[in-house]
Short mmCIF file of C-alpha atoms (C1' of nucleotides) in Angstrom, two decimals:
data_model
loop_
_atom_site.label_atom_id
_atom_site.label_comp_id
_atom_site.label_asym_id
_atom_site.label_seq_id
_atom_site.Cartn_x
_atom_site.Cartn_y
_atom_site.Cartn_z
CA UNK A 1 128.26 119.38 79.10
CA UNK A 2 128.58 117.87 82.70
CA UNK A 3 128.26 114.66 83.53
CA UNK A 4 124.64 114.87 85.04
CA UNK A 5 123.08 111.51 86.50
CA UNK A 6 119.72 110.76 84.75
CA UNK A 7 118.36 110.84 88.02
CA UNK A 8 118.97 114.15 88.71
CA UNK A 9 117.79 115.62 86.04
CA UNK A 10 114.38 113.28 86.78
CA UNK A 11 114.84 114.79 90.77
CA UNK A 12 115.05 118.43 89.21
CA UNK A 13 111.39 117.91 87.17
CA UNK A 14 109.60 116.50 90.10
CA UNK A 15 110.83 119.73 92.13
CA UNK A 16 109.17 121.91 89.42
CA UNK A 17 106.36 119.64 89.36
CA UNK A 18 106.04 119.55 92.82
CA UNK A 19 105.65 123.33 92.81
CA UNK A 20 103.14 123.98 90.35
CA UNK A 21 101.01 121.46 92.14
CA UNK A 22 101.48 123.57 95.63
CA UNK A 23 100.49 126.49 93.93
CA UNK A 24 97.41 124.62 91.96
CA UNK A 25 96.24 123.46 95.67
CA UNK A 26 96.02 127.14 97.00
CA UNK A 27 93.97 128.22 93.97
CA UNK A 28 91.21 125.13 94.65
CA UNK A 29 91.92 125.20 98.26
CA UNK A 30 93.20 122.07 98.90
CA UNK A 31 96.54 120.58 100.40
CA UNK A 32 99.11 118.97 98.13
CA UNK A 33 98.13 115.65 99.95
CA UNK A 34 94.82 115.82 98.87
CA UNK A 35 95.70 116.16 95.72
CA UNK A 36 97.99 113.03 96.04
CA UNK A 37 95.34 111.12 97.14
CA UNK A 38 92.70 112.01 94.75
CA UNK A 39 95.31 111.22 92.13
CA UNK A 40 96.06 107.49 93.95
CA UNK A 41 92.54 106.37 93.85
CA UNK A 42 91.72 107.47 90.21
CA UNK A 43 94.71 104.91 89.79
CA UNK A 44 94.24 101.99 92.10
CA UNK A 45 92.20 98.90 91.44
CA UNK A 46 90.49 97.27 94.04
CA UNK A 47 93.29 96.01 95.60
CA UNK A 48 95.17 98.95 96.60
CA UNK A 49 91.76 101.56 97.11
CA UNK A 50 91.90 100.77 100.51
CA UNK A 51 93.21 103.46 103.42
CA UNK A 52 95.96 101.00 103.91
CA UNK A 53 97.23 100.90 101.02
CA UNK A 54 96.93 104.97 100.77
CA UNK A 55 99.31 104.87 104.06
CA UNK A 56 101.86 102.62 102.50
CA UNK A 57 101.94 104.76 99.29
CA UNK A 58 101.82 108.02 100.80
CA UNK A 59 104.14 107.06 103.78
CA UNK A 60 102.14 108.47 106.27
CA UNK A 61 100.77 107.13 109.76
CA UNK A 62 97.20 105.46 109.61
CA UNK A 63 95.84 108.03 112.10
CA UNK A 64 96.54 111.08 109.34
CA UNK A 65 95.43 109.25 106.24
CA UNK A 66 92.20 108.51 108.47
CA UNK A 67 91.91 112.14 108.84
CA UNK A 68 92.28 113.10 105.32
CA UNK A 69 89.65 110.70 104.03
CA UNK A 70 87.29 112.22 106.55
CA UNK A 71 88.00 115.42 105.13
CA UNK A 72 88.05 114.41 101.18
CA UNK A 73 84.40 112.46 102.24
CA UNK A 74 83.10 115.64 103.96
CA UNK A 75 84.03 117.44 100.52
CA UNK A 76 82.21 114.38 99.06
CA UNK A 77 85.33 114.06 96.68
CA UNK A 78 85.34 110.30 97.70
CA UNK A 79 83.09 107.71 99.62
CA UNK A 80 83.75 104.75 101.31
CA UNK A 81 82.30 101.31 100.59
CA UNK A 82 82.59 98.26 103.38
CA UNK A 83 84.40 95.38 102.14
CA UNK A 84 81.91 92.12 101.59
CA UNK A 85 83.94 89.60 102.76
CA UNK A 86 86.13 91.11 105.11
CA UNK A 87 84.80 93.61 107.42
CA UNK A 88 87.58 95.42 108.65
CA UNK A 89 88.48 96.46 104.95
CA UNK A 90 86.78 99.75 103.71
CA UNK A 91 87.33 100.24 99.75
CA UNK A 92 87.67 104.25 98.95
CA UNK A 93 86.42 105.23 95.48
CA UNK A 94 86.27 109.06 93.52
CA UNK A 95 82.46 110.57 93.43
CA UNK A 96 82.37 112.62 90.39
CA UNK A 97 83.10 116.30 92.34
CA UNK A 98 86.94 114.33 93.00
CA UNK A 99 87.16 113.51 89.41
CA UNK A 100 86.33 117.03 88.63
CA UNK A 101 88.91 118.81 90.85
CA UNK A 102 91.44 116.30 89.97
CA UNK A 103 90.60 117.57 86.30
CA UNK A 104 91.28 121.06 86.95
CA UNK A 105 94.33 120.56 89.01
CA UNK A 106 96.14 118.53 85.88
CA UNK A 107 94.93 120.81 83.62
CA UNK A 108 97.36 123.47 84.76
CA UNK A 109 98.78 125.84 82.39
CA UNK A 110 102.75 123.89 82.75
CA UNK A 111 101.37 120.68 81.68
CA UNK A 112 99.49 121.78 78.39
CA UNK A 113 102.46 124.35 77.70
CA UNK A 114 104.96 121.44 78.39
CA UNK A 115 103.15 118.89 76.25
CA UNK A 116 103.14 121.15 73.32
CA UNK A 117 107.08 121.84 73.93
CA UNK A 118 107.79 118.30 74.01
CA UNK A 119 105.84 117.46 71.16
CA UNK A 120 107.83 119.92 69.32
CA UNK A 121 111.27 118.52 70.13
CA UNK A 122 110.08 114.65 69.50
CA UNK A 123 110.29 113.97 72.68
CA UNK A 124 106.72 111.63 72.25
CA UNK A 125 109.08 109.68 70.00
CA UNK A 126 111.64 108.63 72.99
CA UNK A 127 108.34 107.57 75.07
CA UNK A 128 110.13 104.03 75.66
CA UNK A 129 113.42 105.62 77.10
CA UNK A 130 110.73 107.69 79.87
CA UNK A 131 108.83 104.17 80.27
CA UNK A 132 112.15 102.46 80.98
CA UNK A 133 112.99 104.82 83.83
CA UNK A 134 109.87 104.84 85.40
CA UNK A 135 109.88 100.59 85.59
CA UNK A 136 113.75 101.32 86.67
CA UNK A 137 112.46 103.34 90.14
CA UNK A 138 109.46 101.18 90.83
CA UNK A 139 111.59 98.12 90.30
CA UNK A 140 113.92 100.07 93.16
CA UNK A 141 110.97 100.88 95.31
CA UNK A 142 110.51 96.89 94.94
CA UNK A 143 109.35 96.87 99.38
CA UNK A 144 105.98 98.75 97.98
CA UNK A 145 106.31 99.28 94.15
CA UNK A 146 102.58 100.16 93.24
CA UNK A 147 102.95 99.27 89.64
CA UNK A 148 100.24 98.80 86.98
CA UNK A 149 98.41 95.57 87.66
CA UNK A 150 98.76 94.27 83.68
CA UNK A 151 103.00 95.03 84.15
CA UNK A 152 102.87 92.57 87.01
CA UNK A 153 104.02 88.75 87.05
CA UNK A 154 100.88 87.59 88.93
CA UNK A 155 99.15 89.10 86.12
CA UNK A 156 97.87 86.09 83.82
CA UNK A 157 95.60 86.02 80.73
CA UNK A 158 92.81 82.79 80.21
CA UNK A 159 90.88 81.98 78.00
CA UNK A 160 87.81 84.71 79.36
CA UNK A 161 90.09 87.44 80.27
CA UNK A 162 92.18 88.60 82.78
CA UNK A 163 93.17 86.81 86.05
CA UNK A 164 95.79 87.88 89.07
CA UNK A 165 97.80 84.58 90.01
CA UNK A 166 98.11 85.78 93.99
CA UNK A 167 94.55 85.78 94.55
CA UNK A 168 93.00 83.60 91.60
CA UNK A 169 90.22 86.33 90.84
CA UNK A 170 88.87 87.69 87.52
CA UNK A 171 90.34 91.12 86.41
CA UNK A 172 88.29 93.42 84.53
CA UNK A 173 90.18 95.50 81.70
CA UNK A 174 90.22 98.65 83.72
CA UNK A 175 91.73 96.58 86.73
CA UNK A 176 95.00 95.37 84.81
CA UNK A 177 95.34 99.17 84.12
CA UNK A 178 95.56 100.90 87.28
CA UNK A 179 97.74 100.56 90.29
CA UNK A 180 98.26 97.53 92.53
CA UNK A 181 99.61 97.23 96.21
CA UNK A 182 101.00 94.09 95.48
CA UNK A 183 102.68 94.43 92.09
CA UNK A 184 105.79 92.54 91.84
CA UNK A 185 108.10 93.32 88.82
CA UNK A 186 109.20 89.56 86.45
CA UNK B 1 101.47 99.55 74.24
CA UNK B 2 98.85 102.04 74.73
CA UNK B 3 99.55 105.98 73.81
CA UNK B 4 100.54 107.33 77.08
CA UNK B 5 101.83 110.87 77.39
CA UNK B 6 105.51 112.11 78.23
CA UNK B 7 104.63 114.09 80.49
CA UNK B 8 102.35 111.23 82.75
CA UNK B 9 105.15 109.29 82.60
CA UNK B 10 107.39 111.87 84.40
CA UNK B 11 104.26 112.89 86.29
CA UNK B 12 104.58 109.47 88.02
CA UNK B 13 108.01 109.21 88.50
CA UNK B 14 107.44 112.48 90.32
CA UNK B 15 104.68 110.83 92.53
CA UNK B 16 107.21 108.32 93.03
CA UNK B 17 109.96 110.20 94.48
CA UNK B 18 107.58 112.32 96.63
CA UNK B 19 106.32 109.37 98.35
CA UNK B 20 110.06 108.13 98.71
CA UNK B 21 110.89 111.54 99.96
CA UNK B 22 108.08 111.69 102.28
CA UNK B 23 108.97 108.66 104.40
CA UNK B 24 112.53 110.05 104.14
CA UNK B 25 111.67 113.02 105.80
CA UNK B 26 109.80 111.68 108.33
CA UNK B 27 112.76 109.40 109.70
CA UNK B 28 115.20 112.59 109.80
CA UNK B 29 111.88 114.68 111.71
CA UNK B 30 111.57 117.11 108.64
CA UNK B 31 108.41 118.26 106.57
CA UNK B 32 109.03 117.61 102.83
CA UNK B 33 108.94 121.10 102.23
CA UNK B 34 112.20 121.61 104.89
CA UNK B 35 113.65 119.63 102.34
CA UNK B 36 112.47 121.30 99.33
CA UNK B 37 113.90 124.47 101.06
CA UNK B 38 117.54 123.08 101.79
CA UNK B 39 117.78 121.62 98.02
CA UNK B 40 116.68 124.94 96.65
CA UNK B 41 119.95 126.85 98.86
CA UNK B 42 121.82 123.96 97.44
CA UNK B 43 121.09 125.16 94.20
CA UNK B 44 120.45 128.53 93.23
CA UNK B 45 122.82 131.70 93.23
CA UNK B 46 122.92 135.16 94.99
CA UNK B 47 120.33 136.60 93.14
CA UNK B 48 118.16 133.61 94.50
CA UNK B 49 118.93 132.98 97.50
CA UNK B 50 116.73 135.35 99.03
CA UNK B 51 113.10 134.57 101.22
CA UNK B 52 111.49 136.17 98.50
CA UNK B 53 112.84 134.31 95.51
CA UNK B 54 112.22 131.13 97.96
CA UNK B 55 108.64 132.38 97.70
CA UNK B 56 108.28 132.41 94.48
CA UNK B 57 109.86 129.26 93.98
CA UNK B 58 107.64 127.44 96.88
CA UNK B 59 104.13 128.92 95.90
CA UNK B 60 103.89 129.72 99.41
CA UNK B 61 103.04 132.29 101.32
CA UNK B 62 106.33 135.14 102.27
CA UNK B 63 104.97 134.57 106.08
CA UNK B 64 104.71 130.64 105.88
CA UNK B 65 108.29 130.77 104.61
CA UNK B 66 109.06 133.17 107.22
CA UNK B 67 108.38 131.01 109.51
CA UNK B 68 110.27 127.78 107.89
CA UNK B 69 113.16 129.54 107.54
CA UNK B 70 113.11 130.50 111.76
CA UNK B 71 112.52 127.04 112.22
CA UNK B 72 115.56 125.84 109.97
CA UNK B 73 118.19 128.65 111.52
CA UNK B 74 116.98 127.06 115.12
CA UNK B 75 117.68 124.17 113.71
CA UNK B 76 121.19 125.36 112.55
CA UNK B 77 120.67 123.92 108.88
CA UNK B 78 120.79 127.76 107.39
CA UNK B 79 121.93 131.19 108.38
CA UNK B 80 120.82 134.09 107.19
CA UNK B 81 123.16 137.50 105.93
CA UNK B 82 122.13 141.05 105.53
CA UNK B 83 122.36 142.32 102.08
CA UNK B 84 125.64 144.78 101.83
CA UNK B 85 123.92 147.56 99.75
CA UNK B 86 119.93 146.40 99.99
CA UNK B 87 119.53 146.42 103.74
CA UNK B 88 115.98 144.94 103.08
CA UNK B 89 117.39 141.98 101.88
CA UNK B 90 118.80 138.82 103.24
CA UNK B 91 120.73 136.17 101.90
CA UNK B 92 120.19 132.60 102.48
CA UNK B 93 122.78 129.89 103.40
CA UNK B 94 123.25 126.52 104.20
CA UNK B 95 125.59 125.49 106.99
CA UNK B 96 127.31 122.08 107.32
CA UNK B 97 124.61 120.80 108.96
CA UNK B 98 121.99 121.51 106.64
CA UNK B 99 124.37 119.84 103.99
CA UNK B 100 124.45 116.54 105.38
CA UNK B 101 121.15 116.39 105.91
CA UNK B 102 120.30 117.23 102.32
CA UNK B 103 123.09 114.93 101.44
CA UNK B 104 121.65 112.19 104.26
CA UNK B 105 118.06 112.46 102.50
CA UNK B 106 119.60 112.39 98.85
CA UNK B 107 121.34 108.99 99.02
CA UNK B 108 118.16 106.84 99.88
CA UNK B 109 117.80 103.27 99.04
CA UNK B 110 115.42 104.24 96.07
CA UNK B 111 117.80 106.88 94.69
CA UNK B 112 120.72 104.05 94.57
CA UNK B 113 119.06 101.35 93.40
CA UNK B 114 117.18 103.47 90.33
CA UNK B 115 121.08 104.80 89.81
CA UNK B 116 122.05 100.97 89.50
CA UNK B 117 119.24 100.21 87.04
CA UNK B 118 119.40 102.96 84.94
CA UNK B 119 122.84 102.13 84.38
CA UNK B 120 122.23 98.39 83.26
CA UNK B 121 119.43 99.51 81.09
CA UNK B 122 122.31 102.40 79.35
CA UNK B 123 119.37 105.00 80.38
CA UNK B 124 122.40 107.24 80.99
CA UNK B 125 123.35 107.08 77.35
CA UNK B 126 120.49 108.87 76.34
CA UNK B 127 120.97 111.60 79.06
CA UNK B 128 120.31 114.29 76.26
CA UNK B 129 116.63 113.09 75.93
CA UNK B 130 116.16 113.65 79.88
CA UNK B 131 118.05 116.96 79.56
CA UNK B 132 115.43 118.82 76.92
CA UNK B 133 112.60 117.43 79.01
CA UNK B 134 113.79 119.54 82.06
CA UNK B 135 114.25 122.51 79.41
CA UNK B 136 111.02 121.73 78.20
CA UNK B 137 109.33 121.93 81.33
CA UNK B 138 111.94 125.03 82.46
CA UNK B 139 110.32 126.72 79.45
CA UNK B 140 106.57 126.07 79.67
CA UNK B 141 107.21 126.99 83.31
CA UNK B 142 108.63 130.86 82.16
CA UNK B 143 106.72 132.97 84.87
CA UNK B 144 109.22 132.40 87.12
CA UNK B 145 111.84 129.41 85.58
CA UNK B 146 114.36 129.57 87.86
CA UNK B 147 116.92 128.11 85.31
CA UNK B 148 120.19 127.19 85.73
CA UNK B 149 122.41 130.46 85.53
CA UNK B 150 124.81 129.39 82.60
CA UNK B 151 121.28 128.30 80.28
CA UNK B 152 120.45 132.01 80.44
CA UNK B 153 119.96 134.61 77.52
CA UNK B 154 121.76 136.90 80.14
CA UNK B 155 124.59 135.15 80.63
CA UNK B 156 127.50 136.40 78.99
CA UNK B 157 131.17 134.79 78.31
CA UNK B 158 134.29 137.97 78.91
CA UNK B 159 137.34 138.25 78.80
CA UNK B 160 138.39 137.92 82.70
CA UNK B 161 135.08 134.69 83.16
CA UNK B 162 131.35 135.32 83.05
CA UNK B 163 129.02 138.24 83.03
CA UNK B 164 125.27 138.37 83.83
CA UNK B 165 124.08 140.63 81.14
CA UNK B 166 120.61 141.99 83.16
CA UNK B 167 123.12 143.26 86.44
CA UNK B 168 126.49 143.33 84.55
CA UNK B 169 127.51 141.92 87.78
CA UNK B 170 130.61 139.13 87.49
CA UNK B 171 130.08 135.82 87.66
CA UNK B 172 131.77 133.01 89.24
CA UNK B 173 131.64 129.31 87.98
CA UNK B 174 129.94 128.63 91.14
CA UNK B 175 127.17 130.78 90.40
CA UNK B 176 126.93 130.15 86.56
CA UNK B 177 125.96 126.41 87.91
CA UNK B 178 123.05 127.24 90.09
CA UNK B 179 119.22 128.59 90.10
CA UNK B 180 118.68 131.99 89.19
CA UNK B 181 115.29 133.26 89.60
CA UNK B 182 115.64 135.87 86.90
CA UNK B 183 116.32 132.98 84.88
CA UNK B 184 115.57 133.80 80.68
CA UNK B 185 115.04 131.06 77.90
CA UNK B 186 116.72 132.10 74.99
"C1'" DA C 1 89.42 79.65 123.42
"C1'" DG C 2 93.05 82.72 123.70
"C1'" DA C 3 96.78 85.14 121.60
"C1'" DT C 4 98.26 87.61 117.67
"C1'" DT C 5 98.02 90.25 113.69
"C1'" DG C 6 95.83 93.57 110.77
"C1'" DT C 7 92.12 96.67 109.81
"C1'" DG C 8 90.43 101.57 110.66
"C1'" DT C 9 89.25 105.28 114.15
"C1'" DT C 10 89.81 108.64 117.92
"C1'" DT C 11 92.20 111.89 120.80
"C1'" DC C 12 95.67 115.18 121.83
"C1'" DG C 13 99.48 118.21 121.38
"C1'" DA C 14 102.83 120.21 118.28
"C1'" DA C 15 103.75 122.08 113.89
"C1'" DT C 16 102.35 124.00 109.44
"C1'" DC C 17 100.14 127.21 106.65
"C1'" DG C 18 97.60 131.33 104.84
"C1'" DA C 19 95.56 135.87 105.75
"C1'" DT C 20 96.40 140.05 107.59
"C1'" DA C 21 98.85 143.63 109.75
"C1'" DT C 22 103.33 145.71 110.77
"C1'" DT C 23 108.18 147.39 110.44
"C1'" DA C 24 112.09 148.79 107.90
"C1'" DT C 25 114.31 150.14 103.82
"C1'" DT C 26 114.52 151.71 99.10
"C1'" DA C 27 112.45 153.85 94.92
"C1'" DT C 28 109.70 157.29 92.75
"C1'" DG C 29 107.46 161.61 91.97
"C1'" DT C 30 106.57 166.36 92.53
"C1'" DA D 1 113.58 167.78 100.08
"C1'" DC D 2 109.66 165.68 101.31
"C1'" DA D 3 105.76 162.75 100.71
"C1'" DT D 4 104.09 158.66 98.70
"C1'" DA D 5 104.48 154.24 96.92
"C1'" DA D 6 106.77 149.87 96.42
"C1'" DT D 7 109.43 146.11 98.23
"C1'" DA D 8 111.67 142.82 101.71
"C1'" DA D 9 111.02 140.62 105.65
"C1'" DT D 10 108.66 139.64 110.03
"C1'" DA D 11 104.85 138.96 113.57
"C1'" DT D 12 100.35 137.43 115.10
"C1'" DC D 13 96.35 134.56 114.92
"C1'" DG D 14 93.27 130.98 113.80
"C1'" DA D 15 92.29 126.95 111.04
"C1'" DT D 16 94.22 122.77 109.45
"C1'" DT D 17 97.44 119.04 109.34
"C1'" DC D 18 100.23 115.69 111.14
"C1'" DG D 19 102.28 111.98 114.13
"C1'" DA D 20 102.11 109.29 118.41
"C1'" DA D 21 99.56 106.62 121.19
"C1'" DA D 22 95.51 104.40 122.69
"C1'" DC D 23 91.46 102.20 121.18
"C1'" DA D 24 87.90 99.08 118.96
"C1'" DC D 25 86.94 95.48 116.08
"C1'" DA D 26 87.58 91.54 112.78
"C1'" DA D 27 90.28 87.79 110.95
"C1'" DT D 28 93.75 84.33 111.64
"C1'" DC D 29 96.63 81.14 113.96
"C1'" DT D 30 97.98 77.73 117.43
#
DNA sequence: AGATTGTGTTTCGAATCGATATTATTATGT
DNA sequence: ACATAATAATATCGATTCGAAACACAATCT
């Protein structure tokens, strides 16, 4: 066997990933963007659902994102909600037709087959090893890392819960568990 | 640690590198699928480096990848060659300039730094582990796996090097290395 | 108050993409 | 041998996407 860098082989999987998800748009008519971004917000907690934040992640110019949102909220896949305090902030959040596409498109024949297969070989037993490399490449992509909010070192527990140490608010339990703009890694 | 699924964890790490690769190709002037096309002729043999196979492999359409490939050969990143005894067919190629682009858009910040990591956390140790997930996926993927050449039921070790058992054509190491399209699990 | 930064939107032109039709070549069938 | 079908690639067209630039508005800073 070759010496094959670990990253490679991780490069190779997104590639076949990547192109079952094109052909999963065509079938429900959608772009592989869309898909991208219904899949960010079903992630993000309220610090990261903003169009912003979307632009950051997706690496696109605010002008497109804009665009797409208009799109996703004329599907009604998503809605936007004006911030309280600050009103140049609009928070995006999935309506329940976005959940339910976002269903069907990771529901795809590949992923069940491929869960079975690696169930099969053990591979559920090496979970850690996959959990490693994924905190290895969004500890590289430290300049935007969108980690989970509980893996973050702002993230503090008291004595009623959850709390972020940047901005001093409450976190709810489904907050610490989805993806934050400002995650730093410990 | 909550259960969380194999295959969500490489799911991400895919959503990860697509973003990466997105800003990528924007600095270079490239659509992430340009990219995806140059990686592919990077990769895969002469029985796959054909429009069509790129089809197949893309989920596209043959007259969207038409198109992409008359934009790349302006672009001097690929030339195309007629087929010797098919005269339908033509064979796909990178030139030097497509190479250091791919090679340009390969060796991002992201792509080093993960390298780095994985190496202090002896992630390349357990390169095996990361090698049967891409099988796994290769295999729950079989309507068109596009393998690596050598992993095939087809291939076949001679006297004088390597066979492919479905053409009985020879095989060079080159192409024993790279995508085939009519790729076989054993 | 005025300048600056940071939101999100709008507009416009270029490029992408899919659907459909078309051409050219090979394979098949009688 | 000839007609028909199948296959590889291309061309055309319209809808959609995307990035660049300009814009509007709110918050912040000095």
């Amino acid at each position: 066997m070759d010496k094959v860098e670990v990253f490679e082989l991780i490069e190779r999987m997104a590639a076949l990933i990547r192109s079952e998800e094109r052909k999963k748009c065509t079938e429900l008519g959608l772009q592989p963007v869309h898909l991208q971004v219904l899949d960010y917000l079903s992630r993000c907690n309220r610090y990261s659902d903003t169009p912003a934040a979307l632009t950051n992640y997706l690496g696109m110019t605010r002008g497109t994102v804009s665009q797409t949102l208009l799109l996703l909220v004329k599907k009604s896949f998503i809605k936007k909600t004006a911030d309280a305090s600050d009103r140049r902030m609009v928070h995006l959040s999935l309506l329940p037709e976005g959940n339910a596409i976002l269903k069907k498109a990771r529901t795809s024949e590949l992923f069940i087959q491929a869960a079975l297969i690696f169930k099969k070989h053990n591979l559920a037993n090496h979970q850690d090893i996959f959990v490693k490399a994924l905190t290895s490449l969004q500890k590289a992509n430290q300049s935007h890392s969108f980690g989970l909010c509980k893996t973050c070192k702002y993230f503090t527990i008291t004595a009623d819960g959850f709390t972020c140490g940047l901005t001093k608010e409450p976190l709810s339990q489904s907050d610490s568990e989805k993806i934050c703009q400002e995650h730093s890694i410990l």
